[in-house]
Short mmCIF file of N, CA and C in Angstrom, two decimals:
data_model
loop_
_atom_site.label_atom_id
_atom_site.label_comp_id
_atom_site.label_asym_id
_atom_site.label_seq_id
_atom_site.Cartn_x
_atom_site.Cartn_y
_atom_site.Cartn_z
N MET A 1 5.47 0.12 -1.73
CA MET A 1 4.97 1.08 -0.62
C MET A 1 4.64 0.06 0.30
N ILE A 2 5.21 0.66 1.64
CA ILE A 2 5.03 -0.40 2.95
C ILE A 2 3.69 0.17 3.49
N ASP A 3 3.07 -0.83 3.77
CA ASP A 3 1.53 -0.28 4.68
C ASP A 3 1.68 0.51 6.11
N GLU A 4 1.06 0.86 6.59
CA GLU A 4 1.23 1.17 8.18
C GLU A 4 1.51 0.03 8.89
N HIS A 5 0.70 -1.27 9.10
CA HIS A 5 0.98 -1.95 9.71
C HIS A 5 2.26 -2.96 9.54
N ILE A 6 2.89 -2.75 8.54
CA ILE A 6 4.17 -3.17 8.03
C ILE A 6 5.49 -2.37 8.90
N LYS A 7 5.30 -0.99 8.48
CA LYS A 7 6.11 0.12 9.20
C LYS A 7 5.90 -0.27 10.84
N GLU A 8 4.85 -0.44 10.97
CA GLU A 8 4.72 -0.70 13.20
C GLU A 8 5.39 -2.05 12.91
N GLN A 9 5.21 -2.81 12.46
CA GLN A 9 6.48 -4.04 12.77
C GLN A 9 7.56 -3.66 12.72
N ALA A 10 8.13 -3.31 11.63
CA ALA A 10 9.36 -2.65 11.33
C ALA A 10 9.93 -2.21 12.72
N SER A 11 9.31 -0.84 12.88
CA SER A 11 9.51 -0.26 14.52
C SER A 11 9.53 -0.93 15.82
N LEU A 12 9.18 -2.35 15.74
CA LEU A 12 9.02 -3.25 16.73
C LEU A 12 10.55 -3.79 16.52
N PHE A 13 10.26 -3.92 15.42
CA PHE A 13 11.79 -5.27 15.36
C PHE A 13 13.03 -4.56 15.74
N VAL A 14 12.95 -3.32 15.15
CA VAL A 14 14.01 -2.64 15.35
C VAL A 14 14.32 -1.96 16.97
N THR A 15 13.29 -1.78 17.19
CA THR A 15 13.53 -1.43 19.15
C THR A 15 13.63 -2.59 19.70
N GLY A 16 13.44 -4.05 19.29
CA GLY A 16 13.83 -5.36 19.88
C GLY A 16 12.33 -5.60 21.03
N ALA A 17 11.50 -5.16 20.48
CA ALA A 17 10.24 -4.94 21.05
C ALA A 17 9.24 -6.16 20.55
N MET A 18 9.72 -6.76 19.21
CA MET A 18 8.98 -7.84 19.13
C MET A 18 9.25 -9.15 19.45
N PRO A 19 8.25 -10.19 19.52
CA PRO A 19 8.43 -11.28 20.31
C PRO A 19 9.36 -11.98 18.96
N ALA A 20 10.46 -13.09 19.63
CA ALA A 20 11.35 -14.03 19.01
C ALA A 20 10.71 -14.37 17.98
N ARG A 21 9.38 -15.11 17.63
CA ARG A 21 8.71 -15.88 16.67
C ARG A 21 8.43 -15.18 15.42
N GLU A 22 7.99 -13.81 15.90
CA GLU A 22 7.41 -12.51 15.30
C GLU A 22 8.81 -12.20 14.10
N ALA A 23 9.85 -11.84 15.44
CA ALA A 23 11.12 -11.49 14.43
C ALA A 23 11.45 -12.44 13.65
N ARG A 24 10.97 -13.54 13.91
CA ARG A 24 12.01 -14.45 12.84
C ARG A 24 10.83 -14.48 11.44
N GLU A 25 9.79 -14.21 11.67
CA GLU A 25 8.68 -14.29 10.43
C GLU A 25 9.00 -12.87 9.66
N PHE A 26 9.64 -12.22 10.78
CA PHE A 26 9.50 -10.19 9.93
C PHE A 26 11.15 -10.89 9.26
N GLU A 27 12.00 -11.21 9.68
CA GLU A 27 13.31 -11.34 8.84
C GLU A 27 13.35 -12.00 7.44
N ALA A 28 12.29 -13.15 7.69
CA ALA A 28 12.05 -13.79 6.38
C ALA A 28 11.32 -12.79 5.52
N SER A 29 10.37 -12.06 6.12
CA SER A 29 9.68 -11.17 4.88
C SER A 29 10.71 -9.77 4.27
N MET A 30 11.33 -9.75 5.58
CA MET A 30 12.79 -8.66 5.35
C MET A 30 13.78 -9.30 3.88
N ARG A 31 13.55 -10.50 4.02
CA ARG A 31 14.68 -11.21 2.98
C ARG A 31 14.19 -10.71 1.53
N SER A 32 13.16 -11.31 1.39
CA SER A 32 12.33 -11.00 0.24
C SER A 32 11.62 -9.46 -0.42
N SER A 33 12.29 -8.92 0.48
CA SER A 33 11.85 -7.20 0.00
C SER A 33 12.73 -6.32 0.27
N LEU A 34 13.68 -5.62 -0.83
CA LEU A 34 14.60 -4.45 -0.55
C LEU A 34 14.11 -3.48 -0.21
N GLU A 35 12.92 -3.23 -0.39
CA GLU A 35 12.07 -1.74 0.29
C GLU A 35 11.95 -1.96 1.71
N LEU A 36 11.55 -3.07 2.21
CA LEU A 36 11.49 -2.85 3.57
C LEU A 36 13.02 -3.20 4.39
N GLN A 37 13.97 -3.85 3.59
CA GLN A 37 15.23 -3.58 4.32
C GLN A 37 15.85 -2.53 4.49
N LEU A 38 15.51 -1.49 3.31
CA LEU A 38 16.07 -0.33 2.83
C LEU A 38 15.24 0.59 4.16
N PHE A 39 14.05 0.52 4.59
CA PHE A 39 13.30 1.06 5.44
C PHE A 39 13.55 0.55 6.82
N VAL A 40 14.01 -0.93 7.37
CA VAL A 40 14.58 -1.28 8.51
C VAL A 40 15.86 -0.19 9.32
N GLN A 41 16.86 -0.17 7.59
CA GLN A 41 17.85 0.46 7.67
C GLN A 41 17.73 1.90 8.12
N GLU A 42 17.20 2.55 7.30
CA GLU A 42 16.49 4.11 7.91
C GLU A 42 15.88 4.20 9.63
N LEU A 43 15.22 3.28 10.25
CA LEU A 43 14.87 2.96 11.34
C LEU A 43 15.98 3.03 12.15
N ARG A 44 16.73 2.06 11.70
CA ARG A 44 18.01 2.01 12.77
C ARG A 44 18.60 2.87 12.64
N ASN A 45 18.93 3.64 11.56
CA ASN A 45 20.05 4.95 11.53
C ASN A 45 19.46 6.11 12.76
N ALA A 46 17.65 5.97 12.20
CA ALA A 46 17.22 7.34 13.19
C ALA A 46 17.15 6.85 14.67
N LEU A 47 17.26 5.68 15.01
CA LEU A 47 17.25 5.42 16.29
C LEU A 47 18.66 5.58 17.11
N ASP A 48 19.60 5.06 16.09
CA ASP A 48 20.71 5.51 16.53
C ASP A 48 21.33 6.92 16.98
N LEU A 49 20.76 7.74 15.67
CA LEU A 49 20.50 9.51 16.08
C LEU A 49 19.82 9.75 17.26
N TYR A 50 18.87 9.29 17.45
CA TYR A 50 18.19 9.59 18.51
C TYR A 50 18.92 9.31 19.77
N VAL A 51 19.52 8.04 19.97
CA VAL A 51 20.60 7.73 21.02
C VAL A 51 21.50 8.71 21.46
N LEU A 52 22.21 9.21 20.47
CA LEU A 52 23.34 9.82 20.65
C LEU A 52 22.91 11.25 20.74
N ALA A 53 21.76 11.62 20.77
CA ALA A 53 21.28 13.08 21.08
C ALA A 53 20.77 13.34 22.23
N LEU A 54 20.80 11.92 23.02
CA LEU A 54 20.10 11.83 24.43
C LEU A 54 21.44 12.73 25.28
N PRO A 55 20.93 13.50 26.49
CA PRO A 55 22.04 14.37 27.24
C PRO A 55 23.05 13.21 28.11
N ALA A 56 24.42 13.16 27.75
CA ALA A 56 25.10 12.06 28.89
C ALA A 56 24.78 12.44 30.31
N LYS A 57 24.51 11.36 31.02
CA LYS A 57 24.18 11.31 32.39
C LYS A 57 25.26 10.75 33.37
N PRO A 58 25.93 11.16 34.16
CA PRO A 58 27.11 10.38 34.78
C PRO A 58 26.31 9.17 35.53
N PRO A 59 26.97 7.93 35.87
CA PRO A 59 26.33 7.22 36.71
C PRO A 59 26.38 7.22 38.08
N PRO A 60 25.51 7.04 38.83
CA PRO A 60 25.33 7.32 40.62
C PRO A 60 26.91 7.17 40.71
N ALA A 61 26.92 7.95 41.98
CA ALA A 61 28.73 7.91 43.16
C ALA A 61 28.89 6.53 43.17
N LYS A 62 27.84 5.85 43.80
CA LYS A 62 27.99 4.50 44.30
C LYS A 62 28.43 3.54 43.23
N VAL A 63 27.94 3.51 41.95
CA VAL A 63 28.62 2.87 40.75
C VAL A 63 30.01 2.83 40.61
N LYS A 64 30.84 1.71 40.88
CA LYS A 64 32.19 2.11 40.54
C LYS A 64 32.75 1.39 38.98
#
């Protein structure tokens, strides 16, 4: 069972909002936990689906 603190850390890791040092430590923790690896993959998949669901917005006309 993954506790709430680790879930929060995983969400920061997946979104890139975790400082580099903490991200390295989190990656080390993931190497020893298949459950955490699977949870992180689920978060990545959910984030990908969320991004795909956002409406497409054309760039401003002045951008070439």
